[in-house]
mmCIF file of C-alpha atoms in Angstrom:
data_model
loop_
_atom_site.group_PDB
_atom_site.id
_atom_site.type_symbol
_atom_site.label_atom_id
_atom_site.label_comp_id
_atom_site.label_asym_id
_atom_site.label_seq_id
_atom_site.Cartn_x
_atom_site.Cartn_y
_atom_site.Cartn_z
ATOM 1 C CA MET A 896 -20.506 5.043 -12.092
ATOM 2 C CA LYS A 897 -17.476 3.378 -10.625
ATOM 3 C CA LYS A 898 -14.804 5.167 -8.883
ATOM 4 C CA LEU A 899 -11.509 5.644 -10.575
ATOM 5 C CA THR A 900 -8.810 7.202 -8.785
ATOM 6 C CA VAL A 901 -5.187 7.735 -10.616
ATOM 7 C CA LEU A 902 -2.186 8.689 -8.504
ATOM 8 C CA THR A 903 0.221 10.572 -11.327
ATOM 9 C CA GLY A 904 3.972 11.421 -10.800
ATOM 10 C CA ALA A 905 6.866 12.969 -12.862
ATOM 11 C CA GLY A 906 6.771 10.270 -15.581
ATOM 12 C CA ILE A 907 3.716 11.302 -17.013
ATOM 13 C CA SER A 908 4.628 15.078 -17.370
ATOM 14 C CA ALA A 909 8.159 14.258 -18.437
ATOM 15 C CA GLU A 910 6.791 12.964 -21.688
ATOM 16 C CA SER A 911 5.639 16.445 -22.142
ATOM 17 C CA GLY A 912 8.989 17.700 -21.774
ATOM 18 C CA ILE A 913 9.091 18.759 -18.250
ATOM 19 C CA LYS A 914 12.596 17.729 -16.287
ATOM 20 C CA THR A 915 12.173 15.804 -13.138
ATOM 21 C CA PHE A 916 13.779 16.443 -9.842
ATOM 22 C CA ARG A 917 15.246 13.028 -10.284
ATOM 23 C CA ASP A 918 16.869 13.630 -13.463
ATOM 24 C CA GLY A 919 20.686 13.128 -13.401
ATOM 25 C CA ASP A 920 22.619 13.882 -10.667
ATOM 26 C CA GLY A 921 19.759 15.735 -8.639
ATOM 27 C CA LEU A 922 21.403 19.008 -9.173
ATOM 28 C CA TRP A 923 20.096 22.420 -10.413
ATOM 29 C CA GLU A 924 22.957 24.580 -11.967
ATOM 30 C CA ASN A 925 25.116 23.014 -9.199
ATOM 31 C CA HIS A 926 22.575 23.799 -6.650
ATOM 32 C CA SER A 927 21.064 20.904 -4.557
ATOM 33 C CA ILE A 928 17.416 20.434 -4.349
ATOM 34 C CA THR A 929 17.409 21.391 -0.921
ATOM 35 C CA ASP A 930 18.818 24.632 -1.804
ATOM 36 C CA VAL A 931 15.986 25.614 -4.171
ATOM 37 C CA ALA A 932 13.058 23.640 -2.903
ATOM 38 C CA SER A 933 12.911 23.482 1.254
ATOM 39 C CA PRO A 934 12.149 26.268 3.469
ATOM 40 C CA GLU A 935 16.216 26.109 4.647
ATOM 41 C CA GLY A 936 16.981 27.157 0.969
ATOM 42 C CA TRP A 937 14.092 29.735 0.894
ATOM 43 C CA ARG A 938 15.456 31.425 4.521
ATOM 44 C CA LYS A 939 18.841 31.062 3.020
ATOM 45 C CA ASP A 940 18.465 32.739 -0.558
ATOM 46 C CA ARG A 941 14.930 33.665 -1.591
ATOM 47 C CA ALA A 942 16.044 34.999 -5.196
ATOM 48 C CA LEU A 943 17.692 31.589 -5.878
ATOM 49 C CA VAL A 944 14.308 29.819 -5.195
ATOM 50 C CA LEU A 945 12.315 32.150 -7.132
ATOM 51 C CA GLU A 946 14.548 31.920 -10.224
ATOM 52 C CA PHE A 947 14.331 28.214 -10.178
ATOM 53 C CA TYR A 948 10.760 28.270 -10.050
ATOM 54 C CA ASN A 949 10.719 30.915 -12.431
ATOM 55 C CA GLN A 950 12.359 29.103 -15.034
ATOM 56 C CA ARG A 951 9.955 25.977 -14.251
ATOM 57 C CA ARG A 952 7.061 28.323 -14.799
ATOM 58 C CA ARG A 953 8.601 29.689 -17.927
ATOM 59 C CA GLN A 954 8.890 26.171 -19.403
ATOM 60 C CA LEU A 955 5.317 25.094 -18.507
ATOM 61 C CA HIS A 956 3.971 27.935 -21.001
ATOM 62 C CA GLU A 957 6.085 26.220 -23.698
ATOM 63 C CA VAL A 958 4.834 22.370 -23.121
ATOM 64 C CA GLU A 959 1.610 20.739 -24.080
ATOM 65 C CA PRO A 960 -0.391 17.697 -22.484
ATOM 66 C CA ASN A 961 0.427 14.215 -23.745
ATOM 67 C CA GLU A 962 -2.013 11.464 -24.856
ATOM 68 C CA ALA A 963 -1.912 10.127 -21.172
ATOM 69 C CA HIS A 964 -3.293 13.308 -19.924
ATOM 70 C CA ARG A 965 -5.999 13.172 -22.688
ATOM 71 C CA LEU A 966 -7.094 9.664 -22.328
ATOM 72 C CA LEU A 967 -7.170 10.096 -18.217
ATOM 73 C CA ALA A 968 -9.605 13.149 -19.414
ATOM 74 C CA GLU A 969 -11.557 11.065 -21.684
ATOM 75 C CA LEU A 970 -12.177 8.352 -18.865
ATOM 76 C CA GLU A 971 -14.573 10.763 -17.178
ATOM 77 C CA ASN A 972 -17.095 9.658 -19.938
ATOM 78 C CA TYR A 973 -17.084 6.162 -18.280
ATOM 79 C CA PHE A 974 -15.991 6.748 -14.461
ATOM 80 C CA GLU A 975 -16.108 9.004 -11.642
ATOM 81 C CA VAL A 976 -12.614 10.003 -12.064
ATOM 82 C CA GLN A 977 -10.504 11.681 -9.627
ATOM 83 C CA ILE A 978 -6.876 12.371 -10.077
ATOM 84 C CA ILE A 979 -4.184 13.155 -7.392
ATOM 85 C CA THR A 980 -1.217 14.506 -8.713
ATOM 86 C CA GLN A 981 2.466 14.950 -7.178
ATOM 87 C CA ASN A 982 2.874 17.209 -10.166
ATOM 88 C CA ILE A 983 2.861 20.920 -10.093
ATOM 89 C CA ASP A 984 2.306 21.721 -13.672
ATOM 90 C CA ASP A 985 -1.361 22.069 -14.892
ATOM 91 C CA LEU A 986 -1.106 19.543 -17.782
ATOM 92 C CA HIS A 987 -4.218 17.423 -16.488
ATOM 93 C CA GLU A 988 -6.454 20.721 -16.462
ATOM 94 C CA ARG A 989 -5.286 21.846 -19.944
ATOM 95 C CA ALA A 990 -6.060 18.063 -20.997
ATOM 96 C CA GLY A 991 -9.669 18.453 -19.658
ATOM 97 C CA SER A 992 -9.462 16.451 -16.379
ATOM 98 C CA THR A 993 -11.861 18.565 -14.013
ATOM 99 C CA HIS A 994 -11.016 16.466 -10.604
ATOM 100 C CA ILE A 995 -7.591 17.351 -9.794
ATOM 101 C CA LEU A 996 -5.599 17.012 -6.173
ATOM 102 C CA HIS A 997 -2.639 18.719 -6.497
ATOM 103 C CA LEU A 998 -0.696 17.214 -3.516
ATOM 104 C CA HIS A 999 2.610 19.389 -3.636
ATOM 105 C CA GLY A 1000 0.972 22.583 -4.727
ATOM 106 C CA GLU A 1001 0.447 24.524 -8.085
ATOM 107 C CA LEU A 1002 3.221 26.324 -10.241
ATOM 108 C CA PHE A 1003 0.997 28.501 -11.746
ATOM 109 C CA LYS A 1004 -0.075 30.011 -8.066
ATOM 110 C CA SER A 1005 1.686 31.971 -5.504
ATOM 111 C CA CYS A 1006 0.963 32.848 -1.841
ATOM 112 C CA SER A 1007 2.083 34.847 1.243
ATOM 113 C CA CYS A 1008 5.425 33.682 2.638
ATOM 114 C CA ASN A 1009 3.596 34.192 5.772
ATOM 115 C CA ASN A 1010 0.370 32.664 5.531
ATOM 116 C CA LYS A 1011 -0.143 29.684 2.766
ATOM 117 C CA ASN A 1012 -3.987 30.429 2.854
ATOM 118 C CA LEU A 1013 -3.324 33.715 0.996
ATOM 119 C CA ILE A 1014 -3.185 32.308 -2.497
ATOM 120 C CA TYR A 1015 -3.041 34.016 -5.904
ATOM 121 C CA GLU A 1016 -3.199 32.955 -9.482
ATOM 122 C CA HIS A 1017 0.622 33.710 -10.999
ATOM 123 C CA LYS A 1018 1.697 32.652 -14.487
ATOM 124 C CA ASN A 1019 4.399 34.686 -14.610
ATOM 125 C CA ASP A 1020 7.854 35.484 -12.794
ATOM 126 C CA ILE A 1021 7.559 36.030 -9.116
ATOM 127 C CA ASN A 1022 10.245 38.698 -8.029
ATOM 128 C CA ILE A 1023 11.910 39.991 -4.888
ATOM 129 C CA GLY A 1024 9.484 42.709 -3.706
ATOM 130 C CA ASP A 1025 6.238 41.182 -5.016
ATOM 131 C CA LYS A 1026 4.022 41.120 -1.915
ATOM 132 C CA ALA A 1027 0.575 39.533 -0.883
ATOM 133 C CA GLU A 1028 -1.930 41.501 0.630
ATOM 134 C CA ASP A 1029 -0.552 40.961 4.123
ATOM 135 C CA GLY A 1030 2.557 42.888 3.287
ATOM 136 C CA ALA A 1031 4.638 39.517 3.129
ATOM 137 C CA GLN A 1032 7.078 38.521 -0.018
ATOM 138 C CA LEU A 1033 5.188 36.342 -2.168
ATOM 139 C CA ARG A 1034 6.433 32.641 -2.580
ATOM 140 C CA PRO A 1035 5.464 29.564 -4.902
ATOM 141 C CA PHE A 1036 2.577 27.784 -3.844
ATOM 142 C CA ILE A 1037 4.597 24.689 -3.477
ATOM 143 C CA VAL A 1038 4.929 22.059 -0.884
ATOM 144 C CA TRP A 1039 8.380 21.865 -0.155
ATOM 145 C CA PHE A 1040 10.682 18.974 1.063
ATOM 146 C CA GLY A 1041 10.215 18.967 4.990
ATOM 147 C CA GLU A 1042 6.883 20.692 5.012
ATOM 148 C CA GLU A 1043 3.485 19.339 5.716
ATOM 149 C CA VAL A 1044 1.657 17.913 2.808
ATOM 150 C CA PRO A 1045 -2.077 19.821 3.872
ATOM 151 C CA LEU A 1046 -3.869 17.849 1.249
ATOM 152 C CA MET A 1047 -3.050 14.290 2.333
ATOM 153 C CA LYS A 1048 -6.134 13.831 4.465
ATOM 154 C CA GLU A 1049 -8.401 14.639 1.648
ATOM 155 C CA ALA A 1050 -6.444 12.223 -0.769
ATOM 156 C CA THR A 1051 -6.705 9.338 1.730
ATOM 157 C CA LYS A 1052 -10.308 9.699 1.838
ATOM 158 C CA ILE A 1053 -10.881 9.495 -2.137
ATOM 159 C CA VAL A 1054 -8.404 6.617 -2.224
ATOM 160 C CA GLN A 1055 -10.336 4.641 0.302
ATOM 161 C CA GLU A 1056 -13.416 4.986 -1.948
ATOM 162 C CA ALA A 1057 -11.607 3.841 -5.321
ATOM 163 C CA ASP A 1058 -12.843 0.883 -6.914
ATOM 164 C CA ILE A 1059 -9.957 1.068 -9.601
ATOM 165 C CA PHE A 1060 -6.870 2.715 -8.345
ATOM 166 C CA LEU A 1061 -4.375 3.515 -11.300
ATOM 167 C CA VAL A 1062 -0.866 4.590 -10.599
ATOM 168 C CA ILE A 1063 1.022 6.169 -13.388
ATOM 169 C CA GLY A 1064 4.744 7.457 -13.778
ATOM 170 C CA THR A 1065 5.637 7.578 -10.094
ATOM 171 C CA SER A 1066 8.449 5.452 -8.493
ATOM 172 C CA LEU A 1067 6.514 5.555 -5.281
ATOM 173 C CA GLN A 1068 9.886 7.194 -3.443
ATOM 174 C CA VAL A 1069 8.206 10.143 -1.912
ATOM 175 C CA TYR A 1070 6.380 9.949 1.059
ATOM 176 C CA PRO A 1071 3.498 10.484 2.024
ATOM 177 C CA ALA A 1072 2.164 10.288 -1.221
ATOM 178 C CA ALA A 1073 3.517 6.653 -1.550
ATOM 179 C CA GLY A 1074 1.764 5.565 1.577
ATOM 180 C CA LEU A 1075 -1.495 6.180 -0.399
ATOM 181 C CA LEU A 1076 -1.398 2.525 -1.446
ATOM 182 C CA HIS A 1077 -1.640 1.050 1.869
ATOM 183 C CA ASP A 1078 -5.268 3.139 2.037
ATOM 184 C CA ILE A 1079 -6.917 1.203 -0.828
ATOM 185 C CA LYS A 1080 -9.899 -1.367 -0.076
ATOM 186 C CA GLU A 1081 -9.403 -4.968 -0.385
ATOM 187 C CA ASP A 1082 -11.441 -5.412 -3.262
ATOM 188 C CA CYS A 1083 -9.920 -2.425 -4.823
ATOM 189 C CA LEU A 1084 -8.239 -2.891 -8.777
ATOM 190 C CA LEU A 1085 -4.753 -1.730 -8.411
ATOM 191 C CA ILE A 1086 -2.774 -1.210 -11.595
ATOM 192 C CA VAL A 1087 0.608 0.600 -11.886
ATOM 193 C CA ILE A 1088 1.810 1.663 -15.186
ATOM 194 C CA ASN A 1089 5.731 2.569 -15.017
ATOM 195 C CA PRO A 1090 8.758 1.634 -17.094
ATOM 196 C CA ASN A 1091 11.011 1.126 -14.229
ATOM 197 C CA GLU A 1092 11.080 -1.093 -11.264
ATOM 198 C CA THR A 1093 9.973 0.969 -8.400
ATOM 199 C CA GLY A 1094 11.128 -1.241 -5.522
ATOM 200 C CA PHE A 1095 7.473 -0.685 -3.731
ATOM 201 C CA GLY A 1096 6.105 -3.859 -2.422
ATOM 202 C CA TYR A 1097 3.288 -4.751 -4.495
ATOM 203 C CA GLY A 1098 3.008 -8.409 -3.907
ATOM 204 C CA GLN A 1099 0.439 -10.081 -6.033
ATOM 205 C CA ARG A 1100 -1.897 -7.461 -5.537
ATOM 206 C CA ALA A 1101 -1.084 -5.155 -8.646
ATOM 207 C CA VAL A 1102 -1.537 -5.402 -12.545
ATOM 208 C CA VAL A 1103 2.147 -3.946 -13.437
ATOM 209 C CA MET A 1104 2.643 -2.666 -16.817
ATOM 210 C CA LYS A 1105 6.408 -1.527 -17.515
ATOM 211 C CA GLU A 1106 5.395 0.853 -19.879
ATOM 212 C CA THR A 1107 5.544 4.511 -20.353
ATOM 213 C CA ALA A 1108 2.658 6.581 -19.414
ATOM 214 C CA THR A 1109 1.549 7.178 -22.772
ATOM 215 C CA GLN A 1110 2.195 3.754 -24.072
ATOM 216 C CA GLY A 1111 0.601 2.197 -20.991
ATOM 217 C CA MET A 1112 -2.360 4.269 -21.256
ATOM 218 C CA LYS A 1113 -3.012 3.627 -24.820
ATOM 219 C CA LEU A 1114 -3.057 0.085 -24.311
ATOM 220 C CA LEU A 1115 -4.784 0.079 -21.169
ATOM 221 C CA PHE A 1116 -7.807 2.490 -22.073
ATOM 222 C CA ASP A 1117 -10.069 0.116 -23.946
ATOM 223 C CA GLN A 1118 -9.451 -2.713 -21.023
ATOM 224 C CA LEU A 1119 -10.577 0.067 -18.553
ATOM 225 C CA VAL A 1120 -13.791 0.977 -20.577
ATOM 226 C CA ASN A 1121 -14.835 -2.542 -20.360
ATOM 227 C CA LEU A 1122 -14.542 -2.487 -16.704
ATOM 228 C CA ALA A 1123 -17.054 0.860 -16.183
#
């Protein structure tokens, strides 16, 4: 089977009703993203950070995968599909995809703030005083701005082996994830689905579809199956 690697971003989740970091003015209740999604913010006000992610977690219980998520899962019947996602939701899993790498962490998990290898399933609120087994406060299992992305090496290896690389719903502004495009093979087919200009220099390399994630996947699905 050919290897189809998919990089997904906020655009695919937005169609399920999940707000993105880059919506509007980039503020959350008058707080900047660095206040709620950075090590500095955590040191400054843990309660604020926990409440930000508690609200995200509550919202995630209320949304469902969309057609783009479901069509990606269906492609496992035709390809060896590996999804690399910048999203922290579990919509790919709920849609039925089985090989998913979460570059930026997972909203339904927590970890010790002293040891990120102590990881727990966590589908409800995390509160001040909730402790890991090492006695440290639990924090969201999220890669915050300014933190190392530990799964990049694994993601790079997956991308280097891809026969088809499909990019969906990302502006490719967040590094190091955006740099994965530089790791594809010369003969790898690159397809980009994004309704907006990304400013990323594809040259003549990419097939660019200026569509939303769901519409793009509906248009592309049969064409991909024919390439299997």
